[in-house]
Coordinates of C-alpha atoms in Angstrom, one line a residue:
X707 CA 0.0 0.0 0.0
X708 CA 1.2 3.2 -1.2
X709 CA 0.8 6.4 1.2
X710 CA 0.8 8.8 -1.8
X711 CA -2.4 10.6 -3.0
X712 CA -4.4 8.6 -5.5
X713 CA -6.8 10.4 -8.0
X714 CA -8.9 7.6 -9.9
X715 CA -12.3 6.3 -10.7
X716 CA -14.6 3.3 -9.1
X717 CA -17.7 1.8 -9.3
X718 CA -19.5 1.6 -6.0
X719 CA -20.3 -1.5 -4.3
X720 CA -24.2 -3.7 -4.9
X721 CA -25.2 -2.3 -1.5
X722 CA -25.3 1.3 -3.5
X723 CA -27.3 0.9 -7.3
X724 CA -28.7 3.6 -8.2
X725 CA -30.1 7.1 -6.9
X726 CA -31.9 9.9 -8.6
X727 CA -31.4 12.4 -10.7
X728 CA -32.1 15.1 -7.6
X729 CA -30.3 12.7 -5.1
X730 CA -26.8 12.9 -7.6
X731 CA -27.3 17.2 -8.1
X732 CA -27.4 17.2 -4.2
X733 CA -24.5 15.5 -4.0
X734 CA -22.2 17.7 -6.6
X735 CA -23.6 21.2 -5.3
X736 CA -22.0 21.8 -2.2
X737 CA -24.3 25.6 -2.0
X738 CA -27.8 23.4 -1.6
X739 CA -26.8 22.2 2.1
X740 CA -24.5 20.2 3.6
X741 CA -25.0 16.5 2.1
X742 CA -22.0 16.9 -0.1
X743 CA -19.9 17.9 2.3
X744 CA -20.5 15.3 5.0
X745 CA -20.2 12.4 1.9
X746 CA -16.7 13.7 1.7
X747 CA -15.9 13.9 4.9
X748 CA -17.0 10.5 6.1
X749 CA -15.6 9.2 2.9
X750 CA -12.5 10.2 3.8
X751 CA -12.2 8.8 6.8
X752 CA -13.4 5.0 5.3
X753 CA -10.9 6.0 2.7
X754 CA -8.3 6.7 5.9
X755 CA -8.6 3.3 7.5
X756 CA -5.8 1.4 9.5
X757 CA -4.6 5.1 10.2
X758 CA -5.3 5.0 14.3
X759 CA -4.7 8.8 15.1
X760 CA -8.0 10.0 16.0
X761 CA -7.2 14.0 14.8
X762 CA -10.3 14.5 12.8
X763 CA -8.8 17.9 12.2
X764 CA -5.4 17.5 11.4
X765 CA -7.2 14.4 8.4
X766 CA -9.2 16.9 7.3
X767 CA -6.4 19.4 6.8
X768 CA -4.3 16.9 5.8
X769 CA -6.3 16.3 2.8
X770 CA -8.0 19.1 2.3
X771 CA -7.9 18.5 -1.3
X772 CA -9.6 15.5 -1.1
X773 CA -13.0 15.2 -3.4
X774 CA -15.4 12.9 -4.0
X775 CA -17.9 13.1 -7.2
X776 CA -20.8 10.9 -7.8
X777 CA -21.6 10.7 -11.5
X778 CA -24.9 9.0 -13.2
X779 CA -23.3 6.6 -16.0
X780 CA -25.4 4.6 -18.4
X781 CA -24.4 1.7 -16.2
X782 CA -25.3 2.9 -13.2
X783 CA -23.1 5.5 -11.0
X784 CA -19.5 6.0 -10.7
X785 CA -17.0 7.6 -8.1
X786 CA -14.2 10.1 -9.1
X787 CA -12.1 10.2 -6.4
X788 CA -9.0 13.5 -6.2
X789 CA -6.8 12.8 -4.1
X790 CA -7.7 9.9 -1.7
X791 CA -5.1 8.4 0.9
X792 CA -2.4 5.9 -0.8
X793 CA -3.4 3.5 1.9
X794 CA -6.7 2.6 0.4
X795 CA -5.6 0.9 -2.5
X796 CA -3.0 -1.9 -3.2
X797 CA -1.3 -1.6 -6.7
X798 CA -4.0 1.1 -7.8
X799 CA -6.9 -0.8 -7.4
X800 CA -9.0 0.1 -4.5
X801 CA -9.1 -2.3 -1.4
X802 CA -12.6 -4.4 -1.7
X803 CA -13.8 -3.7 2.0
X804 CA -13.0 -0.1 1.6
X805 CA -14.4 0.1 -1.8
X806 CA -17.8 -1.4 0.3
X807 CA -17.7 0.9 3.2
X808 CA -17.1 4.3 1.4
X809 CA -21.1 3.2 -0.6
X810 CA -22.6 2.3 2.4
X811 CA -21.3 5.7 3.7
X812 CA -23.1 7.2 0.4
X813 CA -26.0 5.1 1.1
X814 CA -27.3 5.9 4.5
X815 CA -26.2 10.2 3.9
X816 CA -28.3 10.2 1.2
X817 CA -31.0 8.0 2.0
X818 CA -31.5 9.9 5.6
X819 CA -31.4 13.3 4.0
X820 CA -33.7 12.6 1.0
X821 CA -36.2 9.7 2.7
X822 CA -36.4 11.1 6.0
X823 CA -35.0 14.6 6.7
X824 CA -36.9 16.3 3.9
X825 CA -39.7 14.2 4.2
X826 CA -42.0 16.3 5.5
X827 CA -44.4 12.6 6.3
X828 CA -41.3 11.7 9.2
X829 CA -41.2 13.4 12.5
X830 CA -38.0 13.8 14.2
X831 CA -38.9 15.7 17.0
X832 CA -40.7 13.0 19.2
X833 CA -39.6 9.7 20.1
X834 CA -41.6 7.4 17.7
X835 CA -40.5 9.6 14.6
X836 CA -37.1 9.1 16.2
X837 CA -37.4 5.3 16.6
X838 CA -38.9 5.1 12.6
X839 CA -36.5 6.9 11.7
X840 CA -33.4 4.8 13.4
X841 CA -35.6 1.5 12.0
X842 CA -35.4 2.8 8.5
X843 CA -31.9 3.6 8.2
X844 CA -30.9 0.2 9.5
X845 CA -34.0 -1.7 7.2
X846 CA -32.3 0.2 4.3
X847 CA -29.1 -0.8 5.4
X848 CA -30.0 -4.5 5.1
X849 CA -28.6 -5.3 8.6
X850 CA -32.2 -6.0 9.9
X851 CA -33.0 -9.8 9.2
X852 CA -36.2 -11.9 9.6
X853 CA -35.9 -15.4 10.4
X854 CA -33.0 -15.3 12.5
X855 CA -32.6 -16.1 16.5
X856 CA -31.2 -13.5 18.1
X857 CA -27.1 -13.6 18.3
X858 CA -26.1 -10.0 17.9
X859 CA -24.1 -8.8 20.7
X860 CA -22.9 -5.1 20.9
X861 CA -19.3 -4.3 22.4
X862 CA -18.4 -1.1 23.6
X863 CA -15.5 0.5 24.8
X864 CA -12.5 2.9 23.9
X865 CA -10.5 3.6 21.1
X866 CA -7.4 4.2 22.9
X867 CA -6.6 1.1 25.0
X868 CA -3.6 -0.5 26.1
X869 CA -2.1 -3.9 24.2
X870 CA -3.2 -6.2 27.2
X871 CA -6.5 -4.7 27.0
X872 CA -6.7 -5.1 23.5
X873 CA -5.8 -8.6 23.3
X874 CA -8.7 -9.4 25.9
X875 CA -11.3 -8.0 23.9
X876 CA -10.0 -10.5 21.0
X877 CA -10.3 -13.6 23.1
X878 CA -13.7 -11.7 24.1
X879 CA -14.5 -12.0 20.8
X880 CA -13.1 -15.8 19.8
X881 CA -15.1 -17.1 22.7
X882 CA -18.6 -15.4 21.7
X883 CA -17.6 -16.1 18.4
X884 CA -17.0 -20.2 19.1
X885 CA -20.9 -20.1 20.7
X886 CA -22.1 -18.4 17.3
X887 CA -22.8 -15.0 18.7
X888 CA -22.1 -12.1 15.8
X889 CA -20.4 -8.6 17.0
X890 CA -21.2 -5.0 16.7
X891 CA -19.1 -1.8 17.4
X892 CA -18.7 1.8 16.6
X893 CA -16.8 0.3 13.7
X894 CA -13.0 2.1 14.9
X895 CA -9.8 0.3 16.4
X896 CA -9.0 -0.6 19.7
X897 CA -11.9 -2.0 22.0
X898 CA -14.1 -2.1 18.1
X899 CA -12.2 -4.1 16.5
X900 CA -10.7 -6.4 18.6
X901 CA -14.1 -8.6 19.4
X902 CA -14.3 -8.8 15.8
X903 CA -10.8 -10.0 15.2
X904 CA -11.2 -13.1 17.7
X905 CA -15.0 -13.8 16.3
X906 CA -13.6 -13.8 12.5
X907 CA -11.4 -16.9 13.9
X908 CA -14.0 -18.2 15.9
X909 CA -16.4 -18.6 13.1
X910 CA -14.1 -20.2 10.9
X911 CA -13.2 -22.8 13.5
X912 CA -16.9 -23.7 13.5
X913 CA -17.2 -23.7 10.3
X914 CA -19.8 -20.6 9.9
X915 CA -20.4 -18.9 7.2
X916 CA -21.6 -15.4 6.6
X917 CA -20.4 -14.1 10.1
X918 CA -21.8 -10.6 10.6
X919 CA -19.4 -7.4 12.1
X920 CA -21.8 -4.7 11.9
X921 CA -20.0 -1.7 12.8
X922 CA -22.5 1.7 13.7
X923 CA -21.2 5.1 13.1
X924 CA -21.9 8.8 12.9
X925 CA -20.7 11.7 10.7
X926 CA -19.2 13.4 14.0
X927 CA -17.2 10.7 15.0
X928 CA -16.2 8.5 11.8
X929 CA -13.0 10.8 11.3
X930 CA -11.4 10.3 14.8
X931 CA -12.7 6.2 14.7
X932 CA -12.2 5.4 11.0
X933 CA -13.8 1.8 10.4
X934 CA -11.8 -1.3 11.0
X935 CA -11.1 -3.4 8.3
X936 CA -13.5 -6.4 9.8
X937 CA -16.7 -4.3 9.1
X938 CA -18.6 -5.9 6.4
X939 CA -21.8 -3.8 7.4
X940 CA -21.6 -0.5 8.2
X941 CA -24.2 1.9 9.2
X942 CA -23.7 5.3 9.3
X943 CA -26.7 7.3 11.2
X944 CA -27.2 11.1 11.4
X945 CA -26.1 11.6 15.2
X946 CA -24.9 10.1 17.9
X947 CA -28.2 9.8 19.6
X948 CA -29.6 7.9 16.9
X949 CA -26.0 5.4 17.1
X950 CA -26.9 5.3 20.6
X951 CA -30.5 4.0 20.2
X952 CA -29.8 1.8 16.9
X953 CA -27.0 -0.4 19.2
X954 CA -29.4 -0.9 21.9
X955 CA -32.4 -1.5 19.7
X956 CA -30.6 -4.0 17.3
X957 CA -28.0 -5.5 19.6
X958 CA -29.5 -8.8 22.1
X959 CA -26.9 -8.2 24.4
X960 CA -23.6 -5.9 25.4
X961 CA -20.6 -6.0 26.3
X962 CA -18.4 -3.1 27.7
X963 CA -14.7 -3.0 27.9
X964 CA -12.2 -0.6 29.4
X965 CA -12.7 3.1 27.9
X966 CA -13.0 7.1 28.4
X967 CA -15.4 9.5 27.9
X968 CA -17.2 7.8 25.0
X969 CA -17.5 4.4 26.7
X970 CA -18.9 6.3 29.5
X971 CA -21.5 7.8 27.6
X972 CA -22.5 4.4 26.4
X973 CA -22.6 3.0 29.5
X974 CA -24.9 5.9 31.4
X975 CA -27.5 6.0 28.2
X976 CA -27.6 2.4 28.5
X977 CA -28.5 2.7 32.5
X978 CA -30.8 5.4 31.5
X979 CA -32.9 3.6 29.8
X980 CA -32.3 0.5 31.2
X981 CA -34.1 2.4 34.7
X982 CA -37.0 3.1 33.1
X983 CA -39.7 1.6 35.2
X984 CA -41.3 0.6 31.9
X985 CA -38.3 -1.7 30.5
X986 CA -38.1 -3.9 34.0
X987 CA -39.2 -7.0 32.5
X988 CA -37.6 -6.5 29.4
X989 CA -33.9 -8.7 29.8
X990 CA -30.6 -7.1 28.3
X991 CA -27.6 -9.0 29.4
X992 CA -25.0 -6.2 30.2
X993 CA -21.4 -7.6 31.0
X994 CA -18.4 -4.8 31.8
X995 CA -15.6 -6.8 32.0
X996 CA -11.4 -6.3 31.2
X997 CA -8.2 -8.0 32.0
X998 CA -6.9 -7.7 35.8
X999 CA -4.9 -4.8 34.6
X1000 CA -8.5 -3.3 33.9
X1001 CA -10.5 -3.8 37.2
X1002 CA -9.3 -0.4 38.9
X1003 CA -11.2 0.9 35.9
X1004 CA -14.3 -1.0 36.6
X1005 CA -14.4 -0.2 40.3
X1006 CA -14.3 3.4 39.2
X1007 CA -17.1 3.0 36.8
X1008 CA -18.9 1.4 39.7
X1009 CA -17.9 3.7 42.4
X1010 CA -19.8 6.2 40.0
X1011 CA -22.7 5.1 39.1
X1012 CA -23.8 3.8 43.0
X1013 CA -22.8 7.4 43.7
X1014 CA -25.0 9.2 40.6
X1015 CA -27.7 6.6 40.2
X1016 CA -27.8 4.0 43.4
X1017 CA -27.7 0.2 43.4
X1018 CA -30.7 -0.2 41.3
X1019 CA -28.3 0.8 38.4
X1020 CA -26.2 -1.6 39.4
X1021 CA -28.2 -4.8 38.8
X1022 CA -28.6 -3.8 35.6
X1023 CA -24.8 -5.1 34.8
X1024 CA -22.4 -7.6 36.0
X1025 CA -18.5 -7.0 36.6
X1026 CA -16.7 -9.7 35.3
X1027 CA -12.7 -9.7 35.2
X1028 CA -10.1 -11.5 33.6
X1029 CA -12.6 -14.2 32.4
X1030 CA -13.5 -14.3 28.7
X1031 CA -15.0 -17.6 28.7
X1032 CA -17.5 -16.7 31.7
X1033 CA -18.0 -13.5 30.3
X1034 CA -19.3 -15.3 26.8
X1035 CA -21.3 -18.0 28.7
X1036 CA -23.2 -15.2 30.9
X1037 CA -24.0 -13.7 26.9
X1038 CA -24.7 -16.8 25.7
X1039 CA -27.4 -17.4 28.1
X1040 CA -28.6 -13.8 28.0
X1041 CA -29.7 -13.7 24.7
X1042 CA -31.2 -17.0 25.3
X1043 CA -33.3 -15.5 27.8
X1044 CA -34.2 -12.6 25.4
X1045 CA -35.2 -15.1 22.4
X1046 CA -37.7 -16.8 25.0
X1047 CA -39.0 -13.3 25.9
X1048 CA -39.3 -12.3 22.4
X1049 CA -41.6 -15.2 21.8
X1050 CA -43.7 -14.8 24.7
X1051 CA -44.4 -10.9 23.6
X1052 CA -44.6 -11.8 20.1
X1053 CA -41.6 -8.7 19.3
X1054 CA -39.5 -8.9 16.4
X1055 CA -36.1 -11.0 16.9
X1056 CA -33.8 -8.6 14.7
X1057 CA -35.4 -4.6 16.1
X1058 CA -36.3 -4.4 19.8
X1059 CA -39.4 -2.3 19.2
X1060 CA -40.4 -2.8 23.2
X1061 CA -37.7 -1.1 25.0
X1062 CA -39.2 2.2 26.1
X1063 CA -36.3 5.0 25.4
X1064 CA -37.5 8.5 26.7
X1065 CA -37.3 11.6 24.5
X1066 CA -34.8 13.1 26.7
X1067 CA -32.4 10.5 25.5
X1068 CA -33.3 10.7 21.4
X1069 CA -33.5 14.4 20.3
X1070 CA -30.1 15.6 19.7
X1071 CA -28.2 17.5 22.3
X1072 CA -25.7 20.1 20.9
X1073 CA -22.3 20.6 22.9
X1074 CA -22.3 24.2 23.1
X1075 CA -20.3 26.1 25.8
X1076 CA -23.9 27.3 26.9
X1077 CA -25.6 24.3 27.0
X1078 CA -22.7 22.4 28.8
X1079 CA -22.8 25.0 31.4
X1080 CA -26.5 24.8 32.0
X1081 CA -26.0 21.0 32.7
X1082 CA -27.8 20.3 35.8
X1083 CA -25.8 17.6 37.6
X1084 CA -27.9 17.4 41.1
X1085 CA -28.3 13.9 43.0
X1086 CA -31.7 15.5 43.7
X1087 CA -33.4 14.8 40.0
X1088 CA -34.9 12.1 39.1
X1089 CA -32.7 9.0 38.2
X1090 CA -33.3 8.9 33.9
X1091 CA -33.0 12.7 34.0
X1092 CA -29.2 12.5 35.9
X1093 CA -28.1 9.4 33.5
X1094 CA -29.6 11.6 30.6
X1095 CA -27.4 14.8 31.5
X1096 CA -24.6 12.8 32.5
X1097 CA -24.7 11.4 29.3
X1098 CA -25.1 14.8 27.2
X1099 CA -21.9 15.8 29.7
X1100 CA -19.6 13.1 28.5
X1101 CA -21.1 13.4 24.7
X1102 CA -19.7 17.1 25.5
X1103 CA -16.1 15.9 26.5
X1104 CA -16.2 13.6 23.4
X1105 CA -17.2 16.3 21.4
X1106 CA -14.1 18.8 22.6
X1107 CA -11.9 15.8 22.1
X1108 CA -11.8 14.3 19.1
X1109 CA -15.0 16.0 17.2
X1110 CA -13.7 18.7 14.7
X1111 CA -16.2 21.4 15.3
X1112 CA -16.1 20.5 18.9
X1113 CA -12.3 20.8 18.9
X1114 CA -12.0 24.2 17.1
X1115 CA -14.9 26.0 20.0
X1116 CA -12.6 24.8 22.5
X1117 CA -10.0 26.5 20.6
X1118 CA -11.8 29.6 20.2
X1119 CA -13.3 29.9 23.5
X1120 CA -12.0 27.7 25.8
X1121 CA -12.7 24.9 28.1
X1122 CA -16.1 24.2 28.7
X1123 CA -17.4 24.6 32.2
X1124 CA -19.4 22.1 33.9
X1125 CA -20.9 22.6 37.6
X1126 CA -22.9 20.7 40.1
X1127 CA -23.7 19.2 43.3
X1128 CA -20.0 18.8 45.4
X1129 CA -20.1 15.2 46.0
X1130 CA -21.1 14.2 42.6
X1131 CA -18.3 16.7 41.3
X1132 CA -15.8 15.2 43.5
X1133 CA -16.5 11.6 42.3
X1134 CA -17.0 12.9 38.3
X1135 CA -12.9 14.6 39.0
X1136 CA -11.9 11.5 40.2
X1137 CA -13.1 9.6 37.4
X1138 CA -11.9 12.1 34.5
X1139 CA -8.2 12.4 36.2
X1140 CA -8.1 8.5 35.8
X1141 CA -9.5 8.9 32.6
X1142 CA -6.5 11.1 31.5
X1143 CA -3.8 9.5 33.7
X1144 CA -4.5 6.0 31.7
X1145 CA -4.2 8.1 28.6
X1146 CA -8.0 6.7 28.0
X1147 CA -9.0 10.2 26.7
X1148 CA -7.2 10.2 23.2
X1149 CA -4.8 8.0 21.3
X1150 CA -1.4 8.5 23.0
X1151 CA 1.2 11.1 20.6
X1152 CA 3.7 12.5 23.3
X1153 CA 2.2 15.0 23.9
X1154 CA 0.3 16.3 26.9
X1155 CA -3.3 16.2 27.0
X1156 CA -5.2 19.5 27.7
X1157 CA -8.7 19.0 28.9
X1158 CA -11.2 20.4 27.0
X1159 CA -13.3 21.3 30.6
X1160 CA -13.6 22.6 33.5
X1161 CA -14.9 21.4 36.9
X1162 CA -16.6 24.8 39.1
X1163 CA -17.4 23.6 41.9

């Protein structure tokens, strides 16, 4: 693989035929909104994968010359790529798994933004038009499939994680994998790939075929977490609250590993919903486990959420350390559990259309300097409305880390400032400093990392 700019011409994958005449003049005028310039953004980064810096600025700069056209042929539609990273193709031919990725990245931008977004028929403003909307993406994806038991289990956790901890998410992986469980991540390195790595070997020692690695992504976040090679399905929703709900409605089970900000996101949207009084009966195996380098991590993930959102929260998941085969057993028998319960309500194996998720947690939250400083972070609230702002804080800190129009308002005006009740700020510093001292905020570069907030207490 070459790292020199390549300038060429493709034919996109079968999962992208054919789009209209208005679709393709959306795509090519830049002035009519911002379609075109997200395509090329997020195409860049597919185009960018196996490169693990997660500077979305310093890609985008680096190839600010980068385009992407999308031209109607009589055959169908063809790419012109200027410019693309060297690294995507292999004696000038593009790399087939990349070649895949970068349509399904044209597919789900311009099917959201011409089926859903200017269709005045969809609602995005309440939860059920949010919910349609995060069904339709994934239906026109292909990754929702009738006729199939339940096996999908969703792994979280960071980017930027040490070898050991890497290396236990692959034997993670291998042992779900050798009980015929399929994987999906945020579709990046680290703690997203690594499942996948050990399932791929997994599956072929049991002989299965067609082993799916569905990795879920979001215009703000593809360029600091390009997608791993593994991916054969990639889904690329509008924002990262509808990436949050499409894991947790498509996925049968999770698992979280060791990670920072992001991971913690996950993990307090997950208990957010997972406390709604209306989702009791509805099983979700949750497993956070790591290698026994890992468990300090664990016990301050723990130590926070007894603190934030008691021990209710708590029964929701189980710790396990050091343990992959117990930890792929305990999935095992989870989704198990939610295939009998599926039955007995008569809801659809592949969309989990019976978890209750409240507004609060679906309409978009904007990381603003003013909206992260009106957080209110009081053990006094109710429980979903704590994990709900607790959540839109560490979306925040993602945001200011690694998202490029997050990064440059940190530039321009500074940290953002978070406040709230003592204890819980005590216990949120703790967990941060850890967060930074592991170097579990961004990838490690040798250089020292300036937080992007500011505890007032």
């Amino acid at each position: 693989m070459s790292s020199a700019a390549v300038s060429t011409r493709i034919y996109p994958a079968g999962m992208l035929y054919t789009l209209s005449r208005q679709e393709v003049e959306r795509l090519q005028d830049v002035s009519r909104g911002d379609l075109a310039e997200l395509v090329r953004r997020c195409s860049l980064a597919v185009l960018n994968s196996g490169n693990e810096s997660d500077d979305a600025e310093a890609l985008l700069e680096q190839y600010r010359d980068f385009e992407i056209d999308v031209e109607q042929v009589n055959r169908g539609l063809r790419l012109e790529l200027s410019n693309a990273p060297g690294s995507a193709f292999v004696d000038g031919r593009i790399i087939e798994g990349i070649r895949e990725q970068l349509s399904s990245v044209i597919r789900d931008l311009v099917y959201f933004d011409s089926e859903i977004k200017n269709d005045p028929n969809h609602v995005l403003d309440n939860g059920t038009g949010i919910t349609g909307a995060v069904f339709e993406v994934l239906r026109n994806a292909g990754v929702l499939i009738p006729e199939v038991d339940p096996d999908l289990v969703v792994c979280w956790g960071g980017h930027s994680i040490a070898r050991n901890e890497y290396e236990y998410t692959k034997l993670c992986g291998y042992e779900m994998g050798l009980r015929h469980l399929n994987i999906i991540t945020g579709c990046g390195p680290g703690a997203m790939k690594g499942p996948m790595k050990g399932a791929t070997i997994a599956h072929s020692k049991q002989r299965k075929k067609n082993g799916r690695y569905i990795g879920i992504s979001e215009p703000g976040i593809i360029a600091a977490e390009s997608p791993n090679p593994i991916v054969n399905d990639l889904v690329i929703l509008p924002d990262i609250e509808k990436r949050l709900e499409a894991f947790v409605r498509l996925g049968h089970g999770i698992v979280v590993f060791a990670g920072g900000a992001g991971t913690a996101e996950e993990i307090l949207y997950l208990l957010g919903i997972l406390l709604n009084p209306a989702n009791d009966g509805i099983p979700f195996p949750v497993v956070l486990t790591g290698p026994k380098e890992a468990a300090s991590y664990f016990e301050q993930i723990d130590q926070f959420i007894r603190l934030t959102l008691g021990e209710k929260a708590c029964e929701r998941y189980r710790i396990i350390i050091d343990n992959p085969e117990k930890v792929a057993k305990y999935m095992s028998r989870g989704v198990k559990h939610v295939r009998q319960y599926r039955v007995e309500t008569n809801d659809a194996f592949y969309f989990n259309w019976l978890l209750d998720i409240d507004e609060s947690f679906q309409i978009p939250f904007d990381p603003t300097h003013e909206n992260m400083r009106a957080l209110q972070l009081s053990r006094d609230l109710p429980l979903y409305e704590l994990a709900c702002n607790l959540r839109k804080l560490f979306s925040g800190i993602v945001a200011g880390n690694v998202k490029p129009e997050g990064v440059k308002a940190i530039r321009e005006r500074g940290p953002f400032e978070i406040s709230g009740d003592a204890e819980l700020m005590a216990s949120l510093d703790d967990l941060l400093g850890a967060f930074v001292r592991d170097h579990r905020m961004k990838l490690p570069s040798g250089t020292a990392y300036e937080p992007c907030y500011r505890l007032v207490r």
